[in-house]
mmCIF file of N, CA and C in Angstrom:
data_model
loop_
_atom_site.group_PDB
_atom_site.id
_atom_site.type_symbol
_atom_site.label_atom_id
_atom_site.label_comp_id
_atom_site.label_asym_id
_atom_site.label_seq_id
_atom_site.Cartn_x
_atom_site.Cartn_y
_atom_site.Cartn_z
ATOM 1 N N VAL A 1022 3.601 -19.423 -10.897
ATOM 2 C CA VAL A 1022 3.898 -18.025 -10.586
ATOM 3 C C VAL A 1022 2.724 -17.167 -11.035
ATOM 4 N N GLN A 1023 2.222 -16.381 -10.120
ATOM 5 C CA GLN A 1023 1.151 -15.448 -10.466
ATOM 6 C C GLN A 1023 1.741 -14.058 -10.612
ATOM 7 N N LEU A 1024 1.317 -13.366 -11.644
ATOM 8 C CA LEU A 1024 1.835 -12.031 -11.931
ATOM 9 C C LEU A 1024 0.701 -11.018 -11.848
ATOM 10 N N GLN A 1025 0.996 -9.873 -11.254
ATOM 11 C CA GLN A 1025 -0.003 -8.821 -11.113
ATOM 12 C C GLN A 1025 0.591 -7.518 -11.637
ATOM 13 N N ALA A 1026 0.032 -7.048 -12.739
ATOM 14 C CA ALA A 1026 0.484 -5.779 -13.307
ATOM 15 C C ALA A 1026 -0.335 -4.632 -12.734
ATOM 16 N N SER A 1027 0.320 -3.502 -12.557
ATOM 17 C CA SER A 1027 -0.360 -2.319 -12.041
ATOM 18 C C SER A 1027 0.351 -1.072 -12.542
ATOM 19 N N GLY A 1028 -0.270 0.075 -12.302
ATOM 20 C CA GLY A 1028 0.370 1.340 -12.635
ATOM 21 C C GLY A 1028 -0.176 2.022 -13.871
ATOM 22 N N GLY A 1029 -1.121 1.387 -14.549
ATOM 23 C CA GLY A 1029 -1.700 2.010 -15.726
ATOM 24 C C GLY A 1029 -2.581 3.195 -15.357
ATOM 25 N N GLY A 1030 -3.000 3.911 -16.382
ATOM 26 C CA GLY A 1030 -3.870 5.051 -16.140
ATOM 27 C C GLY A 1030 -3.974 5.930 -17.372
ATOM 28 N N LEU A 1031 -4.534 7.115 -17.153
ATOM 29 C CA LEU A 1031 -4.695 8.102 -18.220
ATOM 30 C C LEU A 1031 -3.593 9.147 -18.087
ATOM 31 N N VAL A 1032 -2.912 9.415 -19.165
ATOM 32 C CA VAL A 1032 -1.818 10.389 -19.144
ATOM 33 C C VAL A 1032 -1.854 11.192 -20.446
ATOM 34 N N GLN A 1033 -1.414 12.425 -20.370
ATOM 35 C CA GLN A 1033 -1.365 13.270 -21.560
ATOM 36 C C GLN A 1033 -0.167 12.910 -22.431
ATOM 37 N N PRO A 1034 -0.256 13.186 -23.720
ATOM 38 C CA PRO A 1034 0.906 12.965 -24.588
ATOM 39 C C PRO A 1034 2.132 13.690 -24.046
ATOM 40 N N GLY A 1035 3.261 13.001 -24.086
ATOM 41 C CA GLY A 1035 4.494 13.539 -23.531
ATOM 42 C C GLY A 1035 4.711 13.201 -22.075
ATOM 43 N N GLY A 1036 3.709 12.640 -21.445
ATOM 44 C CA GLY A 1036 3.807 12.301 -20.035
ATOM 45 C C GLY A 1036 4.494 10.974 -19.792
ATOM 46 N N SER A 1037 4.514 10.585 -18.514
ATOM 47 C CA SER A 1037 5.207 9.359 -18.103
ATOM 48 C C SER A 1037 4.328 8.513 -17.195
ATOM 49 N N LEU A 1038 4.580 7.237 -17.223
ATOM 50 C CA LEU A 1038 3.962 6.281 -16.305
ATOM 51 C C LEU A 1038 4.991 5.199 -15.997
ATOM 52 N N ARG A 1039 4.870 4.606 -14.818
ATOM 53 C CA ARG A 1039 5.688 3.446 -14.503
ATOM 54 C C ARG A 1039 4.771 2.277 -14.172
ATOM 55 N N LEU A 1040 4.891 1.221 -14.948
ATOM 56 C CA LEU A 1040 4.147 0.005 -14.693
ATOM 57 C C LEU A 1040 4.970 -0.922 -13.802
ATOM 58 N N SER A 1041 4.281 -1.660 -12.960
ATOM 59 C CA SER A 1041 4.923 -2.659 -12.108
ATOM 60 C C SER A 1041 4.289 -4.015 -12.367
ATOM 61 N N CYS A 1042 5.083 -5.041 -12.223
ATOM 62 C CA CYS A 1042 4.594 -6.414 -12.335
ATOM 63 C C CYS A 1042 5.146 -7.181 -11.158
ATOM 64 N N ALA A 1043 4.286 -7.490 -10.212
ATOM 65 C CA ALA A 1043 4.700 -8.175 -8.995
ATOM 66 C C ALA A 1043 4.409 -9.664 -9.117
ATOM 67 N N ALA A 1044 5.393 -10.475 -8.766
ATOM 68 C CA ALA A 1044 5.248 -11.929 -8.830
ATOM 69 C C ALA A 1044 4.969 -12.487 -7.446
ATOM 70 N N SER A 1045 4.290 -13.625 -7.443
ATOM 71 C CA SER A 1045 3.866 -14.221 -6.179
ATOM 72 C C SER A 1045 4.948 -15.051 -5.514
ATOM 73 N N GLU A 1046 6.011 -15.380 -6.263
ATOM 74 C CA GLU A 1046 7.007 -16.299 -5.736
ATOM 75 C C GLU A 1046 8.423 -15.773 -5.926
ATOM 76 N N ARG A 1047 9.304 -16.171 -5.003
ATOM 77 C CA ARG A 1047 10.701 -15.757 -5.104
ATOM 78 C C ARG A 1047 11.391 -16.379 -6.304
ATOM 79 N N THR A 1048 10.820 -17.478 -6.833
ATOM 80 C CA THR A 1048 11.417 -18.122 -8.001
ATOM 81 C C THR A 1048 11.328 -17.245 -9.235
ATOM 82 N N PHE A 1049 10.614 -16.116 -9.119
ATOM 83 C CA PHE A 1049 10.504 -15.187 -10.232
ATOM 84 C C PHE A 1049 11.871 -14.760 -10.726
ATOM 85 N N SER A 1050 12.850 -14.731 -9.826
ATOM 86 C CA SER A 1050 14.197 -14.318 -10.217
ATOM 87 C C SER A 1050 14.859 -15.303 -11.176
ATOM 88 N N SER A 1051 14.305 -16.489 -11.296
ATOM 89 C CA SER A 1051 14.856 -17.480 -12.208
ATOM 90 C C SER A 1051 14.237 -17.399 -13.597
ATOM 91 N N TYR A 1052 13.329 -16.450 -13.778
ATOM 92 C CA TYR A 1052 12.660 -16.269 -15.067
ATOM 93 C C TYR A 1052 13.031 -14.953 -15.719
ATOM 94 N N ALA A 1053 13.156 -14.981 -17.031
ATOM 95 C CA ALA A 1053 13.179 -13.733 -17.786
ATOM 96 C C ALA A 1053 11.765 -13.158 -17.768
ATOM 97 N N ALA A 1054 11.668 -11.874 -18.007
ATOM 98 C CA ALA A 1054 10.355 -11.223 -17.972
ATOM 99 C C ALA A 1054 10.177 -10.336 -19.193
ATOM 100 N N GLY A 1055 8.939 -10.196 -19.578
ATOM 101 C CA GLY A 1055 8.642 -9.355 -20.736
ATOM 102 C C GLY A 1055 7.375 -8.565 -20.532
ATOM 103 N N TRP A 1056 7.279 -7.484 -21.285
ATOM 104 C CA TRP A 1056 6.057 -6.690 -21.365
ATOM 105 C C TRP A 1056 5.547 -6.746 -22.805
ATOM 106 N N PHE A 1057 4.254 -6.940 -22.927
ATOM 107 C CA PHE A 1057 3.575 -6.928 -24.214
ATOM 108 C C PHE A 1057 2.402 -5.964 -24.106
ATOM 109 N N ARG A 1058 1.847 -5.570 -25.234
ATOM 110 C CA ARG A 1058 0.680 -4.691 -25.205
ATOM 111 C C ARG A 1058 -0.263 -5.040 -26.347
ATOM 112 N N GLN A 1059 -1.528 -4.707 -26.113
ATOM 113 C CA GLN A 1059 -2.546 -4.952 -27.128
ATOM 114 C C GLN A 1059 -3.457 -3.744 -27.217
ATOM 115 N N ALA A 1060 -3.425 -3.116 -28.375
ATOM 116 C CA ALA A 1060 -4.306 -1.979 -28.638
ATOM 117 C C ALA A 1060 -5.630 -2.493 -29.200
ATOM 118 N N PRO A 1061 -6.699 -1.713 -29.072
ATOM 119 C CA PRO A 1061 -8.003 -2.138 -29.598
ATOM 120 C C PRO A 1061 -7.926 -2.486 -31.072
ATOM 121 N N GLY A 1062 -8.429 -3.667 -31.405
ATOM 122 C CA GLY A 1062 -8.467 -4.090 -32.795
ATOM 123 C C GLY A 1062 -7.153 -4.570 -33.354
ATOM 124 N N LYS A 1063 -6.148 -4.672 -32.510
ATOM 125 C CA LYS A 1063 -4.821 -5.110 -32.972
ATOM 126 C C LYS A 1063 -4.361 -6.341 -32.209
ATOM 127 N N GLU A 1064 -3.385 -7.014 -32.769
ATOM 128 C CA GLU A 1064 -2.805 -8.169 -32.097
ATOM 129 C C GLU A 1064 -1.867 -7.702 -30.988
ATOM 130 N N ARG A 1065 -1.672 -8.591 -30.030
ATOM 131 C CA ARG A 1065 -0.739 -8.278 -28.962
ATOM 132 C C ARG A 1065 0.677 -8.214 -29.535
ATOM 133 N N GLU A 1066 1.456 -7.252 -29.057
ATOM 134 C CA GLU A 1066 2.803 -7.073 -29.596
ATOM 135 C C GLU A 1066 3.818 -6.943 -28.475
ATOM 136 N N PHE A 1067 5.036 -7.302 -28.797
ATOM 137 C CA PHE A 1067 6.158 -7.222 -27.878
ATOM 138 C C PHE A 1067 6.515 -5.766 -27.597
ATOM 139 N N VAL A 1068 6.863 -5.498 -26.334
ATOM 140 C CA VAL A 1068 7.309 -4.160 -25.947
ATOM 141 C C VAL A 1068 8.759 -4.195 -25.467
ATOM 142 N N ALA A 1069 9.023 -5.028 -24.454
ATOM 143 C CA ALA A 1069 10.363 -5.079 -23.875
ATOM 144 C C ALA A 1069 10.541 -6.377 -23.107
ATOM 145 N N ALA A 1070 11.804 -6.772 -22.931
ATOM 146 C CA ALA A 1070 12.105 -7.972 -22.161
ATOM 147 C C ALA A 1070 13.398 -7.766 -21.393
ATOM 148 N N ILE A 1071 13.542 -8.537 -20.310
ATOM 149 C CA ILE A 1071 14.721 -8.427 -19.465
ATOM 150 C C ILE A 1071 15.115 -9.813 -18.989
ATOM 151 N N SER A 1072 16.419 -10.039 -18.908
ATOM 152 C CA SER A 1072 16.927 -11.337 -18.475
ATOM 153 C C SER A 1072 16.759 -11.517 -16.971
ATOM 154 N N GLN A 1073 17.067 -12.730 -16.524
ATOM 155 C CA GLN A 1073 16.893 -13.061 -15.110
ATOM 156 C C GLN A 1073 17.677 -12.118 -14.193
ATOM 157 N N SER A 1074 18.882 -11.799 -14.589
ATOM 158 C CA SER A 1074 19.731 -10.950 -13.741
ATOM 159 C C SER A 1074 19.472 -9.462 -13.965
ATOM 160 N N GLY A 1075 18.820 -9.165 -15.060
ATOM 161 C CA GLY A 1075 18.628 -7.755 -15.432
ATOM 162 C C GLY A 1075 19.737 -7.216 -16.302
ATOM 163 N N GLY A 1076 20.710 -8.058 -16.600
ATOM 164 C CA GLY A 1076 21.859 -7.595 -17.348
ATOM 165 C C GLY A 1076 21.640 -7.467 -18.848
ATOM 166 N N SER A 1077 20.578 -8.049 -19.331
ATOM 167 C CA SER A 1077 20.273 -7.994 -20.770
ATOM 168 C C SER A 1077 18.837 -7.537 -20.963
ATOM 169 N N THR A 1078 18.658 -6.579 -21.855
ATOM 170 C CA THR A 1078 17.320 -6.072 -22.160
ATOM 171 C C THR A 1078 17.117 -6.021 -23.669
ATOM 172 N N ASN A 1079 15.871 -5.963 -24.062
ATOM 173 C CA ASN A 1079 15.517 -5.961 -25.478
ATOM 174 C C ASN A 1079 14.242 -5.121 -25.614
ATOM 175 N N TYR A 1080 14.205 -4.292 -26.657
ATOM 176 C CA TYR A 1080 13.072 -3.395 -26.830
ATOM 177 C C TYR A 1080 12.529 -3.441 -28.254
ATOM 178 N N ALA A 1081 11.244 -3.231 -28.377
ATOM 179 C CA ALA A 1081 10.653 -3.002 -29.689
ATOM 180 C C ALA A 1081 11.157 -1.660 -30.213
ATOM 181 N N ASP A 1082 11.310 -1.578 -31.520
ATOM 182 C CA ASP A 1082 11.813 -0.323 -32.110
ATOM 183 C C ASP A 1082 10.909 0.858 -31.774
ATOM 184 N N SER A 1083 9.619 0.591 -31.642
ATOM 185 C CA SER A 1083 8.655 1.671 -31.425
ATOM 186 C C SER A 1083 8.789 2.327 -30.052
ATOM 187 N N VAL A 1084 9.456 1.653 -29.113
ATOM 188 C CA VAL A 1084 9.572 2.214 -27.760
ATOM 189 C C VAL A 1084 11.025 2.471 -27.358
ATOM 190 N N LYS A 1085 11.953 2.055 -28.184
ATOM 191 C CA LYS A 1085 13.373 2.206 -27.854
ATOM 192 C C LYS A 1085 13.706 3.678 -27.625
ATOM 193 N N GLY A 1086 14.393 3.946 -26.519
ATOM 194 C CA GLY A 1086 14.751 5.319 -26.184
ATOM 195 C C GLY A 1086 13.706 6.035 -25.352
ATOM 196 N N ARG A 1087 12.515 5.476 -25.259
ATOM 197 C CA ARG A 1087 11.433 6.087 -24.463
ATOM 198 C C ARG A 1087 11.053 5.234 -23.265
ATOM 199 N N PHE A 1088 11.124 3.921 -23.417
ATOM 200 C CA PHE A 1088 10.736 2.998 -22.352
ATOM 201 C C PHE A 1088 11.988 2.328 -21.785
ATOM 202 N N THR A 1089 11.930 2.010 -20.498
ATOM 203 C CA THR A 1089 13.019 1.296 -19.840
ATOM 204 C C THR A 1089 12.443 0.179 -18.980
ATOM 205 N N ILE A 1090 12.916 -1.030 -19.231
ATOM 206 C CA ILE A 1090 12.510 -2.169 -18.408
ATOM 207 C C ILE A 1090 13.592 -2.421 -17.365
ATOM 208 N N SER A 1091 13.167 -2.751 -16.165
ATOM 209 C CA SER A 1091 14.111 -3.048 -15.091
ATOM 210 C C SER A 1091 13.454 -4.041 -14.143
ATOM 211 N N ARG A 1092 14.245 -4.570 -13.218
ATOM 212 C CA ARG A 1092 13.671 -5.506 -12.257
ATOM 213 C C ARG A 1092 14.385 -5.388 -10.933
ATOM 214 N N ASP A 1093 13.661 -5.739 -9.886
ATOM 215 C CA ASP A 1093 14.193 -5.804 -8.534
ATOM 216 C C ASP A 1093 13.860 -7.195 -8.027
ATOM 217 N N ASN A 1094 14.822 -8.095 -8.100
ATOM 218 C CA ASN A 1094 14.546 -9.486 -7.715
ATOM 219 C C ASN A 1094 14.293 -9.631 -6.214
ATOM 220 N N ALA A 1095 14.801 -8.734 -5.433
ATOM 221 C CA ALA A 1095 14.524 -8.785 -3.991
ATOM 222 C C ALA A 1095 13.044 -8.530 -3.711
ATOM 223 N N LYS A 1096 12.399 -7.797 -4.617
ATOM 224 C CA LYS A 1096 10.976 -7.492 -4.470
ATOM 225 C C LYS A 1096 10.107 -8.305 -5.424
ATOM 226 N N ASN A 1097 10.731 -9.220 -6.172
ATOM 227 C CA ASN A 1097 9.980 -10.045 -7.146
ATOM 228 C C ASN A 1097 9.159 -9.186 -8.094
ATOM 229 N N THR A 1098 9.747 -8.102 -8.555
ATOM 230 C CA THR A 1098 9.002 -7.129 -9.342
ATOM 231 C C THR A 1098 9.793 -6.688 -10.573
ATOM 232 N N VAL A 1099 9.068 -6.535 -11.660
ATOM 233 C CA VAL A 1099 9.620 -5.979 -12.898
ATOM 234 C C VAL A 1099 8.884 -4.673 -13.188
ATOM 235 N N TYR A 1100 9.623 -3.711 -13.719
ATOM 236 C CA TYR A 1100 9.058 -2.395 -13.980
ATOM 237 C C TYR A 1100 9.163 -2.051 -15.462
ATOM 238 N N LEU A 1101 8.275 -1.180 -15.893
ATOM 239 C CA LEU A 1101 8.378 -0.594 -17.222
ATOM 240 C C LEU A 1101 8.173 0.909 -17.066
ATOM 241 N N GLN A 1102 9.270 1.647 -17.155
ATOM 242 C CA GLN A 1102 9.192 3.102 -17.104
ATOM 243 C C GLN A 1102 8.920 3.607 -18.513
ATOM 244 N N MET A 1103 7.826 4.338 -18.660
ATOM 245 C CA MET A 1103 7.403 4.817 -19.974
ATOM 246 C C MET A 1103 7.431 6.336 -19.979
ATOM 247 N N ASN A 1104 8.294 6.894 -20.802
ATOM 248 C CA ASN A 1104 8.417 8.345 -20.935
ATOM 249 C C ASN A 1104 8.020 8.782 -22.338
ATOM 250 N N SER A 1105 7.787 10.065 -22.488
ATOM 251 C CA SER A 1105 7.433 10.633 -23.799
ATOM 252 C C SER A 1105 6.315 9.844 -24.464
ATOM 253 N N LEU A 1106 5.286 9.590 -23.698
ATOM 254 C CA LEU A 1106 4.193 8.746 -24.189
ATOM 255 C C LEU A 1106 3.454 9.409 -25.345
ATOM 256 N N LYS A 1107 3.013 8.556 -26.264
ATOM 257 C CA LYS A 1107 2.300 8.995 -27.452
ATOM 258 C C LYS A 1107 0.909 8.348 -27.472
ATOM 259 N N PRO A 1108 -0.031 8.935 -28.172
ATOM 260 C CA PRO A 1108 -1.364 8.313 -28.257
ATOM 261 C C PRO A 1108 -1.303 6.877 -28.775
ATOM 262 N N GLU A 1109 -0.350 6.592 -29.641
ATOM 263 C CA GLU A 1109 -0.246 5.230 -30.173
ATOM 264 C C GLU A 1109 0.285 4.223 -29.154
ATOM 265 N N ASP A 1110 0.689 4.688 -27.984
ATOM 266 C CA ASP A 1110 1.071 3.770 -26.904
ATOM 267 C C ASP A 1110 -0.149 3.279 -26.125
ATOM 268 N N THR A 1111 -1.307 3.821 -26.431
ATOM 269 C CA THR A 1111 -2.532 3.398 -25.761
ATOM 270 C C THR A 1111 -2.793 1.922 -26.013
ATOM 271 N N ALA A 1112 -2.937 1.161 -24.932
ATOM 272 C CA ALA A 1112 -3.109 -0.289 -25.044
ATOM 273 C C ALA A 1112 -3.290 -0.861 -23.649
ATOM 274 N N VAL A 1113 -3.657 -2.137 -23.630
ATOM 275 C CA VAL A 1113 -3.575 -2.903 -22.391
ATOM 276 C C VAL A 1113 -2.185 -3.533 -22.360
ATOM 277 N N TYR A 1114 -1.483 -3.320 -21.253
ATOM 278 C CA TYR A 1114 -0.124 -3.810 -21.107
ATOM 279 C C TYR A 1114 -0.112 -5.049 -20.218
ATOM 280 N N TYR A 1115 0.594 -6.085 -20.689
ATOM 281 C CA TYR A 1115 0.674 -7.350 -19.983
ATOM 282 C C TYR A 1115 2.126 -7.664 -19.634
ATOM 283 N N CYS A 1116 2.353 -8.237 -18.463
ATOM 284 C CA CYS A 1116 3.674 -8.746 -18.137
ATOM 285 C C CYS A 1116 3.657 -10.267 -18.217
ATOM 286 N N ALA A 1117 4.835 -10.825 -18.453
ATOM 287 C CA ALA A 1117 4.948 -12.265 -18.637
ATOM 288 C C ALA A 1117 6.306 -12.739 -18.143
ATOM 289 N N ALA A 1118 6.389 -14.028 -17.812
ATOM 290 C CA ALA A 1118 7.641 -14.622 -17.351
ATOM 291 C C ALA A 1118 7.908 -15.909 -18.119
ATOM 292 N N GLY A 1119 9.178 -16.121 -18.461
ATOM 293 C CA GLY A 1119 9.540 -17.295 -19.237
ATOM 294 C C GLY A 1119 10.999 -17.664 -19.059
ATOM 295 N N PRO A 1120 11.469 -18.650 -19.800
ATOM 296 C CA PRO A 1120 12.816 -19.184 -19.577
ATOM 297 C C PRO A 1120 13.944 -18.300 -20.100
ATOM 298 N N TYR A 1121 13.657 -17.437 -21.067
ATOM 299 C CA TYR A 1121 14.669 -16.534 -21.602
ATOM 300 C C TYR A 1121 13.969 -15.359 -22.277
ATOM 301 N N THR A 1122 14.719 -14.316 -22.534
ATOM 302 C CA THR A 1122 14.130 -13.143 -23.166
ATOM 303 C C THR A 1122 13.795 -13.468 -24.617
ATOM 304 N N SER A 1123 12.636 -13.017 -25.024
ATOM 305 C CA SER A 1123 12.182 -13.287 -26.387
ATOM 306 C C SER A 1123 11.135 -12.264 -26.771
ATOM 307 N N ARG A 1124 11.067 -11.999 -28.075
ATOM 308 C CA ARG A 1124 10.011 -11.147 -28.601
ATOM 309 C C ARG A 1124 8.756 -11.953 -28.931
ATOM 310 N N THR A 1125 8.858 -13.261 -28.793
ATOM 311 C CA THR A 1125 7.773 -14.173 -29.143
ATOM 312 C C THR A 1125 6.973 -14.529 -27.913
ATOM 313 N N GLU A 1126 5.683 -14.249 -27.920
ATOM 314 C CA GLU A 1126 4.911 -14.415 -26.694
ATOM 315 C C GLU A 1126 4.726 -15.857 -26.291
ATOM 316 N N ASN A 1127 4.781 -16.801 -27.215
ATOM 317 C CA ASN A 1127 4.540 -18.189 -26.800
ATOM 318 C C ASN A 1127 5.729 -18.792 -26.043
ATOM 319 N N ILE A 1128 6.820 -18.046 -25.908
ATOM 320 C CA ILE A 1128 7.941 -18.492 -25.081
ATOM 321 C C ILE A 1128 7.606 -18.386 -23.593
ATOM 322 N N TYR A 1129 6.721 -17.449 -23.289
ATOM 323 C CA TYR A 1129 6.455 -17.107 -21.898
ATOM 324 C C TYR A 1129 5.412 -18.043 -21.278
ATOM 325 N N TYR A 1130 5.760 -18.536 -20.067
ATOM 326 C CA TYR A 1130 4.897 -19.496 -19.391
ATOM 327 C C TYR A 1130 3.745 -18.824 -18.657
ATOM 328 N N TYR A 1131 4.078 -17.714 -17.995
ATOM 329 C CA TYR A 1131 3.138 -17.097 -17.079
ATOM 330 C C TYR A 1131 2.779 -15.693 -17.553
ATOM 331 N N TRP A 1132 1.520 -15.350 -17.376
ATOM 332 C CA TRP A 1132 1.019 -14.044 -17.794
ATOM 333 C C TRP A 1132 0.190 -13.428 -16.685
ATOM 334 N N GLY A 1133 0.322 -12.130 -16.555
ATOM 335 C CA GLY A 1133 -0.528 -11.400 -15.632
ATOM 336 C C GLY A 1133 -1.725 -10.804 -16.355
ATOM 337 N N ARG A 1134 -2.677 -10.364 -15.586
ATOM 338 C CA ARG A 1134 -3.772 -9.586 -16.169
ATOM 339 C C ARG A 1134 -3.230 -8.237 -16.595
ATOM 340 N N GLY A 1135 -3.796 -7.688 -17.591
ATOM 341 C CA GLY A 1135 -3.288 -6.444 -18.132
ATOM 342 C C GLY A 1135 -3.655 -5.223 -17.308
ATOM 343 N N THR A 1136 -2.954 -4.162 -17.603
ATOM 344 C CA THR A 1136 -3.273 -2.867 -17.023
ATOM 345 C C THR A 1136 -3.417 -1.869 -18.172
ATOM 346 N N GLN A 1137 -4.474 -1.076 -18.113
ATOM 347 C CA GLN A 1137 -4.800 -0.182 -19.219
ATOM 348 C C GLN A 1137 -3.949 1.089 -19.150
ATOM 349 N N VAL A 1138 -3.357 1.432 -20.273
ATOM 350 C CA VAL A 1138 -2.650 2.705 -20.419
ATOM 351 C C VAL A 1138 -3.341 3.488 -21.534
ATOM 352 N N THR A 1139 -3.780 4.673 -21.206
ATOM 353 C CA THR A 1139 -4.434 5.530 -22.183
ATOM 354 C C THR A 1139 -3.684 6.852 -22.271
ATOM 355 N N VAL A 1140 -3.242 7.191 -23.474
ATOM 356 C CA VAL A 1140 -2.508 8.437 -23.701
ATOM 357 C C VAL A 1140 -3.402 9.343 -24.541
ATOM 358 N N SER A 1141 -3.880 10.385 -23.909
ATOM 359 C CA SER A 1141 -4.837 11.263 -24.581
ATOM 360 C C SER A 1141 -4.850 12.627 -23.918
ATOM 361 N N SER A 1142 -5.096 13.641 -24.723
ATOM 362 C CA SER A 1142 -5.232 14.988 -24.165
ATOM 363 C C SER A 1142 -6.694 15.294 -23.876
#
């Protein structure tokens, strides 16, 4: 499964962005999906995850209440709606697919290239 993340960009603090992660195969619906991010000089960290059906989600405390993960299996796509963005959300965001939702990145089999999100005035 190949994953392609998109939707990053430059946004002012308090603004919003929606990231998309498009999968190359219909089997994507059989995988849980996650978003991770890596800021300059920091390790990659968990952001959010969603189950195969979309019925279960999990968020990092730092984004809970501001970010929403969702998926459209008919379009083989997972989304990350990011609201009330802060400068500390600046990072490269990666999507991933794996057998179940997890905050641990080594659970995930497939990774997309990242998309840069910069929050700055």
